[in-house]
Tab-separated table of C-alpha atoms and ligand atoms in Angstrom:
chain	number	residue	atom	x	y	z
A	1	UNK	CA	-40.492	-33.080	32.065
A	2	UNK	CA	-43.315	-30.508	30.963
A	3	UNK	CA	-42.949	-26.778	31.899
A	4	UNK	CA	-46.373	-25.281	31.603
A	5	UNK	CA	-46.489	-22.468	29.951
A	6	UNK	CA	-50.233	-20.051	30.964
A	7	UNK	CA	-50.652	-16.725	29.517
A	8	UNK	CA	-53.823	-15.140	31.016
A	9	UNK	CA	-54.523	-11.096	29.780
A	10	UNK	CA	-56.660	-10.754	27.738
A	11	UNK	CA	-57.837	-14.394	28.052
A	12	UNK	CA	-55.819	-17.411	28.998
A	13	UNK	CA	-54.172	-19.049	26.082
A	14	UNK	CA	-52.017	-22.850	27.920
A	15	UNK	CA	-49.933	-24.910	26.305
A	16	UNK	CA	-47.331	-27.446	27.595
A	17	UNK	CA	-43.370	-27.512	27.247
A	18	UNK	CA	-42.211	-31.045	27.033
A	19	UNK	CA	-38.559	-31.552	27.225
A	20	UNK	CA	-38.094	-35.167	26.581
A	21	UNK	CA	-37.999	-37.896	23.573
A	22	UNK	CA	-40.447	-37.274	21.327
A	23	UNK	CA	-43.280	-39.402	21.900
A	24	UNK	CA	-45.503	-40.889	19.379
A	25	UNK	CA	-48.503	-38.182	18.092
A	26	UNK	CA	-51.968	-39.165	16.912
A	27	UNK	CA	-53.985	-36.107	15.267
A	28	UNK	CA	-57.336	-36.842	14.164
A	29	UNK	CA	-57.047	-34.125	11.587
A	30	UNK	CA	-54.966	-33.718	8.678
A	31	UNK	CA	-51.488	-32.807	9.174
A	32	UNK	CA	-49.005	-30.527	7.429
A	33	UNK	CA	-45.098	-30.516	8.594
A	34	UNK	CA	-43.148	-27.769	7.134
A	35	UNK	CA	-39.745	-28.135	7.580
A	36	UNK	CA	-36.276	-27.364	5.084
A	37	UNK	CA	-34.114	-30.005	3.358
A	38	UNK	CA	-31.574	-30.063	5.831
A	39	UNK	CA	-33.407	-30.638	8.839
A	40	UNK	CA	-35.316	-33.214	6.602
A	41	UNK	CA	-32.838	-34.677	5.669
A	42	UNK	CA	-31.267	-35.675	9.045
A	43	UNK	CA	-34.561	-36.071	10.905
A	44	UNK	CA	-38.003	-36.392	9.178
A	45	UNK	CA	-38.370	-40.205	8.895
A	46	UNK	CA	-37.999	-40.534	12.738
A	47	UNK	CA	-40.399	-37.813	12.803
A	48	UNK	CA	-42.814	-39.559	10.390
A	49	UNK	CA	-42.406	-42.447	12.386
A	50	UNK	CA	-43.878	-40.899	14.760
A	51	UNK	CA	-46.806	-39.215	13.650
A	52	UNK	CA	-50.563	-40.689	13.084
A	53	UNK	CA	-52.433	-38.440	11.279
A	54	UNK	CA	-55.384	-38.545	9.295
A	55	UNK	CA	-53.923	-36.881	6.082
A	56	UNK	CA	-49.923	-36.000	6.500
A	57	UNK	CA	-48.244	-33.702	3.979
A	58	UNK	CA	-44.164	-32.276	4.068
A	59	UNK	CA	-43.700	-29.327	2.803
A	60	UNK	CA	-40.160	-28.054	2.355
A	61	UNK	CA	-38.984	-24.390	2.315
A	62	UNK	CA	-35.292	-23.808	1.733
A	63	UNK	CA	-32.803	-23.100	3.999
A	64	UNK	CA	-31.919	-20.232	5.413
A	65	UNK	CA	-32.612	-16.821	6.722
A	66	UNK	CA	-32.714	-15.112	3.575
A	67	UNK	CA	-36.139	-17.533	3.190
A	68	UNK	CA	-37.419	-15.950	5.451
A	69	UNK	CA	-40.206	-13.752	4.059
A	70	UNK	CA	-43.689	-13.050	2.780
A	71	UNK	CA	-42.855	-15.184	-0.238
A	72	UNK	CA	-41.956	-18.161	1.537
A	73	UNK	CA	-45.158	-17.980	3.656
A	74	UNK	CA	-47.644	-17.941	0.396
A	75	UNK	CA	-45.920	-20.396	-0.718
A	76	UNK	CA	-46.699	-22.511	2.264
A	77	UNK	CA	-49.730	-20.990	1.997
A	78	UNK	CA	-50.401	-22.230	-1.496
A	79	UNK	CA	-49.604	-25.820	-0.689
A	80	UNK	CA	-51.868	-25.826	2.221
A	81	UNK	CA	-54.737	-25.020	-0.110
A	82	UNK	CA	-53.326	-27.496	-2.821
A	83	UNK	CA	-53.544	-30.240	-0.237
A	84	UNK	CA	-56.704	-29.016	1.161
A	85	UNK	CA	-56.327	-28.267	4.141
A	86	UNK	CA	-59.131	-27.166	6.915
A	87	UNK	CA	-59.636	-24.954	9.642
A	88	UNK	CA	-59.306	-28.094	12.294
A	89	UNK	CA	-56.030	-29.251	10.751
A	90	UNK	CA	-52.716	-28.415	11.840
A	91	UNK	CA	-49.452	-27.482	11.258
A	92	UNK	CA	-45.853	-28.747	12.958
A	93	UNK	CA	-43.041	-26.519	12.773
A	94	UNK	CA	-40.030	-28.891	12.533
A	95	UNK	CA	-36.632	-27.257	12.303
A	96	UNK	CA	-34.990	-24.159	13.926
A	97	UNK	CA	-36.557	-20.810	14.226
A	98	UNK	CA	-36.407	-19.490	11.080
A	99	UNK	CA	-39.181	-22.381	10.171
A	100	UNK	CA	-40.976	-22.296	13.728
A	101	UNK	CA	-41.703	-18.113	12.728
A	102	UNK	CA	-42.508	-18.897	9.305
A	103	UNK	CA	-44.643	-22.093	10.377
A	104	UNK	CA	-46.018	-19.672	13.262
A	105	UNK	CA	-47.042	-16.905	10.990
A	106	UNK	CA	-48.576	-19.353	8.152
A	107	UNK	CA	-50.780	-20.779	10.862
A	108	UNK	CA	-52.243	-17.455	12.477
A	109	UNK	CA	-52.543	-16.567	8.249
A	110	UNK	CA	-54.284	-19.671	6.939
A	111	UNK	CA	-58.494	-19.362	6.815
A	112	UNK	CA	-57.734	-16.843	10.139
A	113	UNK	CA	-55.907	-19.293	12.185
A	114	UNK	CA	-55.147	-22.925	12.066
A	115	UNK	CA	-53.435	-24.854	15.049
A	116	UNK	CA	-49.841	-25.682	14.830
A	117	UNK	CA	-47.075	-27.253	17.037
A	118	UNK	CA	-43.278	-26.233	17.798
A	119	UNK	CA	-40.749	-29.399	17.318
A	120	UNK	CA	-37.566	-26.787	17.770
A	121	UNK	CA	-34.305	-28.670	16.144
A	122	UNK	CA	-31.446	-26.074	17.142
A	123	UNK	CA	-30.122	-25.119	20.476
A	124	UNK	CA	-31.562	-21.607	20.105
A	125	UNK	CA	-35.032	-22.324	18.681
A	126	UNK	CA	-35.240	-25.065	21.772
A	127	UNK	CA	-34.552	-22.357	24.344
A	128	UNK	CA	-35.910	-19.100	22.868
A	129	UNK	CA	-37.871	-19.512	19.435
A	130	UNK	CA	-40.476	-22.235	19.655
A	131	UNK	CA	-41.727	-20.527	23.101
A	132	UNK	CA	-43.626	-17.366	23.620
A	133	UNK	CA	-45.579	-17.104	20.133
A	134	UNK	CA	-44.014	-14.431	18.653
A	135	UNK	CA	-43.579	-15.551	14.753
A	136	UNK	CA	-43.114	-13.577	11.473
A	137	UNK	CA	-41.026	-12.935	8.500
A	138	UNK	CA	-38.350	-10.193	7.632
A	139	UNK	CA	-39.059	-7.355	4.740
A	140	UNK	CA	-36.583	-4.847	3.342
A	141	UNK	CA	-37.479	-2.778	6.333
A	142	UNK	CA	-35.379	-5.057	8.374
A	143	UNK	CA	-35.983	-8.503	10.830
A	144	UNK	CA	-38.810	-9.874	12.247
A	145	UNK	CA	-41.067	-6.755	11.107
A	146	UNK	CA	-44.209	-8.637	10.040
A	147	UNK	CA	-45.915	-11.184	11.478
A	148	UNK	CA	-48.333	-11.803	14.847
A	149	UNK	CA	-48.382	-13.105	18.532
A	150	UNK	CA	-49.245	-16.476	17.853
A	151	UNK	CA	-49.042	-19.373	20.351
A	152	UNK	CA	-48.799	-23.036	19.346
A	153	UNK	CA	-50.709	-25.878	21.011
A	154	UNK	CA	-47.344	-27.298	22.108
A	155	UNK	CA	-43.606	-27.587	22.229
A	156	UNK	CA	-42.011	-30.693	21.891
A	157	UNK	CA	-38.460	-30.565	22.711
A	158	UNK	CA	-35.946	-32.963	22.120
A	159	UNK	CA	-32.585	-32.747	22.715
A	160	UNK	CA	-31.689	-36.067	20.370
A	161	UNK	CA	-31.951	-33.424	17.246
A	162	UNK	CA	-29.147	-31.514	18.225
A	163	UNK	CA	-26.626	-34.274	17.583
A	164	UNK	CA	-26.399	-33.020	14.237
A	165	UNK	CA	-26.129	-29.477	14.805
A	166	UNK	CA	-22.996	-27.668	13.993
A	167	UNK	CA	-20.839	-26.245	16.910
A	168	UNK	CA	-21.344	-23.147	15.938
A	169	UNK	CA	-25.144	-23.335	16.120
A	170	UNK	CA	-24.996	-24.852	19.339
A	171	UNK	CA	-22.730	-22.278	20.579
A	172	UNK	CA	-25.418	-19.512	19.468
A	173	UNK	CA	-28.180	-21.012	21.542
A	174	UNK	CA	-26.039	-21.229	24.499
A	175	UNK	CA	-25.821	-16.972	24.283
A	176	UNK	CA	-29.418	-16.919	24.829
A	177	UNK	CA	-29.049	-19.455	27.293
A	178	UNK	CA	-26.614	-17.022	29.616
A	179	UNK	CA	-28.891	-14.260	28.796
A	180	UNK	CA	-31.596	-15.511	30.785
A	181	UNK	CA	-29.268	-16.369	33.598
A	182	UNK	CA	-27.615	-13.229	33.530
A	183	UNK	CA	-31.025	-11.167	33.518
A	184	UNK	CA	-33.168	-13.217	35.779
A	185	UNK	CA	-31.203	-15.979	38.229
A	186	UNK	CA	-27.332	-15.608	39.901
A	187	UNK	CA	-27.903	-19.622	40.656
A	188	UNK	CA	-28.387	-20.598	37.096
A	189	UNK	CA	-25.389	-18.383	35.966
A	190	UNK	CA	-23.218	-20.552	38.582
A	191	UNK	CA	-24.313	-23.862	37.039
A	192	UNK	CA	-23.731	-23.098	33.880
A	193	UNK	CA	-20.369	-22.363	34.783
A	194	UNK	CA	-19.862	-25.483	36.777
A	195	UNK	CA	-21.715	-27.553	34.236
A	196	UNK	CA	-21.187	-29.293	30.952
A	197	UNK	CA	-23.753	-29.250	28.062
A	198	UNK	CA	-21.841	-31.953	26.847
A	199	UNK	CA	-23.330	-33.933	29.374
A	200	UNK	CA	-27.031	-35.068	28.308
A	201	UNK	CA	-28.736	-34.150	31.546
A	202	UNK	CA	-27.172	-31.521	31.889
A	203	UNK	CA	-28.306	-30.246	28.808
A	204	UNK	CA	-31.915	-30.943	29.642
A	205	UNK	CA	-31.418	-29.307	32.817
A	206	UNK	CA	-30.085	-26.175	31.148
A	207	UNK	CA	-33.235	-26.003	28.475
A	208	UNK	CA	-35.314	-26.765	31.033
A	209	UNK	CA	-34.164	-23.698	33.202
A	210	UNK	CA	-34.158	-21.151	30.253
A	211	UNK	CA	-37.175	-22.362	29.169
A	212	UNK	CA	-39.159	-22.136	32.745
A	213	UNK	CA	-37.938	-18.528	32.923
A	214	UNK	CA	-38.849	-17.595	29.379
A	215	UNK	CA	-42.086	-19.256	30.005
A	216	UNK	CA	-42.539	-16.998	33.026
A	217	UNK	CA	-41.762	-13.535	30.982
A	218	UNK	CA	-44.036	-14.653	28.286
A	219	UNK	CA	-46.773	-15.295	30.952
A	220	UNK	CA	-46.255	-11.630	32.398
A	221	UNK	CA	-46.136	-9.926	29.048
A	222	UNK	CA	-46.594	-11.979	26.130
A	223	UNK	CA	-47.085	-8.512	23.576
A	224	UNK	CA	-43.780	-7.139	25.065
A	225	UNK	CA	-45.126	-4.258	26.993
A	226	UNK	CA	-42.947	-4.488	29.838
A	227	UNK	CA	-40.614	-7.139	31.393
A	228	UNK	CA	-40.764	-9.481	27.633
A	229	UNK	CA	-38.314	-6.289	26.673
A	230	UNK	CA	-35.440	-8.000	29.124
A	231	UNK	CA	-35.145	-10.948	26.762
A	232	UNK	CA	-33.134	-8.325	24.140
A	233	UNK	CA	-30.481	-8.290	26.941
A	234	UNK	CA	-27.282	-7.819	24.855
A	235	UNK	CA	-29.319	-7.599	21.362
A	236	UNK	CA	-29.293	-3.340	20.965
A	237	UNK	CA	-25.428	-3.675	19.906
A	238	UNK	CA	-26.165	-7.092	18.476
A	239	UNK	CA	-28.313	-5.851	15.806
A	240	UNK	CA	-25.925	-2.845	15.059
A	241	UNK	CA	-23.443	-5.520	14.710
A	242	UNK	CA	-25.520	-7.635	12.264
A	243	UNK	CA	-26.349	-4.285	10.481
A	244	UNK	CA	-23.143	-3.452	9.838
A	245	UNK	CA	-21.933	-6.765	8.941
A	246	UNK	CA	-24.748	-7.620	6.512
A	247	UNK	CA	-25.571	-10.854	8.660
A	248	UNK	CA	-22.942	-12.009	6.789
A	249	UNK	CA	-20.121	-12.779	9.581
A	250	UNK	CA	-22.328	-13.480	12.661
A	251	UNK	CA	-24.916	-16.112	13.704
A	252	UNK	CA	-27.537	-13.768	15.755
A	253	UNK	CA	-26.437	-15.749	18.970
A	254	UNK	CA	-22.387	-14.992	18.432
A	255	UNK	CA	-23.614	-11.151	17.935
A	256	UNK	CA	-25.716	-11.226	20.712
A	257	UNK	CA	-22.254	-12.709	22.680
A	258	UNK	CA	-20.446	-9.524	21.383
A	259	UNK	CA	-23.801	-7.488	22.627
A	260	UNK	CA	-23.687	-9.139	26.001
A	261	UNK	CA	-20.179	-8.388	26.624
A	262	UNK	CA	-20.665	-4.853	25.036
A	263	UNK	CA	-24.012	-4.358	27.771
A	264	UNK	CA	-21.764	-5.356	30.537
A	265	UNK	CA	-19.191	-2.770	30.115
A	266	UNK	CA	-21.950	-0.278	29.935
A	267	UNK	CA	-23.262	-1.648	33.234
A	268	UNK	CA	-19.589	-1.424	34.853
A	269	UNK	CA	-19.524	2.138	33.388
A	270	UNK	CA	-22.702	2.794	35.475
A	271	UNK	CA	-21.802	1.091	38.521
A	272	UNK	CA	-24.430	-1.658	38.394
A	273	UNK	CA	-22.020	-4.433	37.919
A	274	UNK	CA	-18.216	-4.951	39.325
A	275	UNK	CA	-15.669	-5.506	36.666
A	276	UNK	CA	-15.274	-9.322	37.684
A	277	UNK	CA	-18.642	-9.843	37.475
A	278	UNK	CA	-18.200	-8.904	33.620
A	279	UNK	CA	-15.588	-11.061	33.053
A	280	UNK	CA	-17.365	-14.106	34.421
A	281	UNK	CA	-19.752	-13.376	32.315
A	282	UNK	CA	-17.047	-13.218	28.996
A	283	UNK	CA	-14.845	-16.296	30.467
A	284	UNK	CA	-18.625	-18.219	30.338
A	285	UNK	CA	-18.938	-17.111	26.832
A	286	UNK	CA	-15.828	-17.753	25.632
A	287	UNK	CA	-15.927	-21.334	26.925
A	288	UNK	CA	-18.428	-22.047	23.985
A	289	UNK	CA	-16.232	-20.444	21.542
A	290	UNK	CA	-18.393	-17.551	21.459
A	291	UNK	CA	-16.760	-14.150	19.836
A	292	UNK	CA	-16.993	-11.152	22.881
A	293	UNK	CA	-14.834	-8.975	20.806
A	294	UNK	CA	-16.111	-6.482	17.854
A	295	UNK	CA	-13.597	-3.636	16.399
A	296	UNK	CA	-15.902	-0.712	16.071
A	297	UNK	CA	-14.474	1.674	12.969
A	298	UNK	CA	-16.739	4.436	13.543
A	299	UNK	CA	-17.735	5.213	17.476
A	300	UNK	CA	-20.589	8.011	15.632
A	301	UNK	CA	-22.123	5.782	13.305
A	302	UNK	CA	-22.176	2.751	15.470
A	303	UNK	CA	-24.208	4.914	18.027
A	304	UNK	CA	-26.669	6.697	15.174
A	305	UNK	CA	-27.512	3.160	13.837
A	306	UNK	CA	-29.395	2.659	17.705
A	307	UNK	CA	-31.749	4.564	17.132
A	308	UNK	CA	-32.594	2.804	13.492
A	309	UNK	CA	-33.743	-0.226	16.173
A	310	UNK	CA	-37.574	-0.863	15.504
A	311	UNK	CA	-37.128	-1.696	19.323
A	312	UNK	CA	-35.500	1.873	20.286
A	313	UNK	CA	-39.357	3.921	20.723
A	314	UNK	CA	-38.466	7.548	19.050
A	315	UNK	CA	-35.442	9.223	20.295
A	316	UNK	CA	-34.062	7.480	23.495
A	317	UNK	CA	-32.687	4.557	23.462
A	318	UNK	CA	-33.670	1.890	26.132
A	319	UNK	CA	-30.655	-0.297	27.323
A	320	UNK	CA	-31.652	-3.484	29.024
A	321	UNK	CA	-28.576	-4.230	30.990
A	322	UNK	CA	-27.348	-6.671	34.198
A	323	UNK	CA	-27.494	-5.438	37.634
A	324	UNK	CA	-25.187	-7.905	39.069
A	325	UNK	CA	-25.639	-11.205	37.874
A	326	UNK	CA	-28.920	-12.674	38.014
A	327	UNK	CA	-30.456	-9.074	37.942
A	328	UNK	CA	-31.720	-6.893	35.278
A	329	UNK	CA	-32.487	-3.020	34.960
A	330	UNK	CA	-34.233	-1.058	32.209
A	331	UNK	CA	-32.091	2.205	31.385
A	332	UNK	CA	-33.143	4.937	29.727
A	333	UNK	CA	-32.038	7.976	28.347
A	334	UNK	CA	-27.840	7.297	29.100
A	335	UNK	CA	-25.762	10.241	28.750
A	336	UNK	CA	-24.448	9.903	24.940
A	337	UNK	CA	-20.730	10.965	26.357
A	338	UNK	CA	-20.967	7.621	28.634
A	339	UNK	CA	-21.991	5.641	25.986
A	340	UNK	CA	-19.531	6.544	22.868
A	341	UNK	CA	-16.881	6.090	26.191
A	342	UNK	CA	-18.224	2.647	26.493
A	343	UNK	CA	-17.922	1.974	22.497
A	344	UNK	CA	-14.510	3.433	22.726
A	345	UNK	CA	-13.214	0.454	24.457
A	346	UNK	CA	-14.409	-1.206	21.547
A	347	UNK	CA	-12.670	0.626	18.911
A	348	UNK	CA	-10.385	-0.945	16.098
A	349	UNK	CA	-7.446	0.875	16.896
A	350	UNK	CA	-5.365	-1.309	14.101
A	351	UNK	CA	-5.653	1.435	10.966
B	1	NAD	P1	-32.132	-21.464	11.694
B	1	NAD	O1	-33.536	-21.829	11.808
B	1	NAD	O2	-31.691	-20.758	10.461
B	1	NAD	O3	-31.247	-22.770	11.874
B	1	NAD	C1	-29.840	-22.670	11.764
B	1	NAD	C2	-29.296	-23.703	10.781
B	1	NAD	O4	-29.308	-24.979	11.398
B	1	NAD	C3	-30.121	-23.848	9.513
B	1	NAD	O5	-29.275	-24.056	8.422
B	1	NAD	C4	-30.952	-25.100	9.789
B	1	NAD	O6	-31.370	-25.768	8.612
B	1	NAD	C5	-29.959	-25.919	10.552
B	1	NAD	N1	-30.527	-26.934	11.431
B	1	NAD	C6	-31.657	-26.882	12.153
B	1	NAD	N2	-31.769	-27.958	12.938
B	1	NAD	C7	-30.693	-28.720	12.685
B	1	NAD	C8	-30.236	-29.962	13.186
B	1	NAD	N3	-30.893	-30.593	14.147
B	1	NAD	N4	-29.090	-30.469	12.681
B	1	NAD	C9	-28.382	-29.791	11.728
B	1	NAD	N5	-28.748	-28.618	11.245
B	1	NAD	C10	-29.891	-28.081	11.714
B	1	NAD	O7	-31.642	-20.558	12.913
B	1	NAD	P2	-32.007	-20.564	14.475
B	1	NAD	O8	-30.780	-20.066	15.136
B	1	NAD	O9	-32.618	-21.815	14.913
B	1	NAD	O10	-33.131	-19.447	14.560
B	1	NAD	C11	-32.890	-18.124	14.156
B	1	NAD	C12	-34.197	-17.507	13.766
B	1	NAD	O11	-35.059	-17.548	14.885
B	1	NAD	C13	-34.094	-16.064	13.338
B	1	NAD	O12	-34.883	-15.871	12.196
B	1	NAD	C14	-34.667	-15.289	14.513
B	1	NAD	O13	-35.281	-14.090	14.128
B	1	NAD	C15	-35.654	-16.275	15.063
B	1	NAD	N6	-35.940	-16.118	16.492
B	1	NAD	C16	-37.229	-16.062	16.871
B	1	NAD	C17	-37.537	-15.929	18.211
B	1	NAD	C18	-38.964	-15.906	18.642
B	1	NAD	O14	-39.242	-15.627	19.810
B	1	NAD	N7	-39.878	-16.225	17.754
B	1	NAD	C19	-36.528	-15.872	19.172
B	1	NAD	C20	-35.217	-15.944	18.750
B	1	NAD	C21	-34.917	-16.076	17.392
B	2	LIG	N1	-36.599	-13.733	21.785
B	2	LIG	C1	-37.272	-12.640	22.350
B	2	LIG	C2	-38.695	-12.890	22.702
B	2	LIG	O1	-39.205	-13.974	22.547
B	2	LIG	O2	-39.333	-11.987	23.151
């Protein structure tokens, strides 16, 4: 199945989706994958079994968030020129979305802009990362703070790569995958909670659905001036989580769980959704083993780290919460009382 994916302000950038096996690809250009050893490791010969290029190079970054910055990207950079590389040739992004950003942002860098592809390996990357063009590298600043909109010519997703993903991983991508259905469709929400992922078309399904509404949002707002801001559902308390915790104890997607949860009760507090809709919401996420609790030791400092959020403009902070399920609303300027009551429920009362 292909979801098409058509951005058209300022002008119309199209690209397709494919959710299926990966096919066979024949470039007439040269080729560079970028990928990390542990992705190649499981994967690349299928993928090079797949590929017709006219020149086809691997280059491998290590593993791991902490990769993930301007150093990485000359080094990619470097290789590119080593193997000579042109402005018609092309670069495929295979692992999760720490390599699609870093793959992204190499290709908008490299002689001002060389084509590239997604080929998403984790859960997450499938549904969220390899769609929308957003790519970049983190700095000491903090995540995600350099790079450029940058679309690729084409996702290829293929569910066969996740049978070598860890639980845990999985379990990540499937917060962003009840984010969407919280903030944009009550229907989806109900069969995820009917479903199983376990279950191969189900699966597909799933990406499929989370992937058609992401595709929509980017085509409304690809530079995140309005409705692209819904997609950080649950992610104001996740980074304040990650902050605190050095990205050291949470995958982003089990802090964006605890952010979810933490969203909701905010939401109850303001009357936009009933208590059970909240704990639907939890039970779903702690069916995938995802963590929904967080023991806050200072209510204060948790709030004052908000407004360190590159996505929190000046003073007021903007909280993207559920209105019901299947609904979103864009709150601003929440009394701080009603928020450190919220946290309170939160609080590690153990010491
Ligand atoms: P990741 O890329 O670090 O991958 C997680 C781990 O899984 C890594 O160790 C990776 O090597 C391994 N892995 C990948 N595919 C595998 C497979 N098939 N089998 C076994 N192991 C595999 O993390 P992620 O969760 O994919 O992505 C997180 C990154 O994506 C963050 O840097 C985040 O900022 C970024 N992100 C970007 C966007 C966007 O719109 N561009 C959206 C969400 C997240
Ligand atoms: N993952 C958030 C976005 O793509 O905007």
């Amino acid at each position: 199945m292909i979801v098409p994916i058509e951005i058209v302000n300022p002008h119309t950038i199209s690209y397709p989706i494919n959710i299926d096996t990966l096919p066979n690809l024949t470039f007439d250009t040269k080729v560079a994958i970028i990928t990390n050893p542990t992705v190649a490791g499981y994967h690349l010969e299928r993928l090079l079994g797949l590929i017709d290029a006219k020149e086809l190079h691997v280059i491998t970054v290590p593993d791991g968030e902490e990769y993930k910055n301007l150093d990485t990207v000359e080094d990619i950079l470097n290789q590119l020129f080593e193997y000579k590389l042109d402005r018609k040739s092309l670069l495929i992004a295979f692992g999760g979305g720490v390599i699609g950003d870093m793959t992204g942002f190499a290709a908008s860098l490299y002689q001002r802009g060389i084509d590239f592809v997604q080929i998403p390996t984790t859960l997450l990357s499938q549904v969220d990362a390899s769609v929308g063009g957003k790519t970049g590298v983190n700095n000491s600043y903090g995540k995600n703070l350099i790079g450029a909109f940058y679309q690729p010519k084409a996702v290829y997703i293929d569910t066969a790569f996740l049978v070598t993903l860890p639980a845990r991983e999985f379990a990540a991508g499937v917060a962003e995958i009840i984010k969407m259905a919280v903030m944009f469709d009550k229907e989806y929400f109900e069969f995820l909670e009917e479903g199983d992922l376990k279950i191969e078309s189900t699966l597909k399904e799933a990406i499929k659905r989370c992937v058609t509404l992401k595709a929509k949002v980017v085509n409304e707002d690809e530079k995140e001036t309005g409705i692209r801001a819904v997609l950080n559902y649950g992610h104001t308390f996740a980074h304040v989580i990650e902050n605190e915790t050095r990205y050291k104890i949470y995958l982003h997607g089990e802090a964006v769980a605890i952010g979810i949860v933490m969203a909701n009760s905010l939401a109850v507090e303001l009357e936009l959704m009933r208590p059970q809709e909240a704990s639907r919401v939890k039970n779903l996420l702690e069916r995938f083993g995802l963590p929904t609790a967080y023991p806050i030791q200072d209510i204060d400092d948790f709030y004052e780290h908000f407004f360190l959020d590159k996505k929190s403009a000046g003073n007021s902070i903007k909280f993207i919460l559920p209105h019901g399920i299947g609904h979103y609303k864009i709150v601003k300027d929440i009394d701080e009382a009603i928020v450190k009551k919220v946290l309170m429920q939160f609080k590690d009362h153990s010491k």
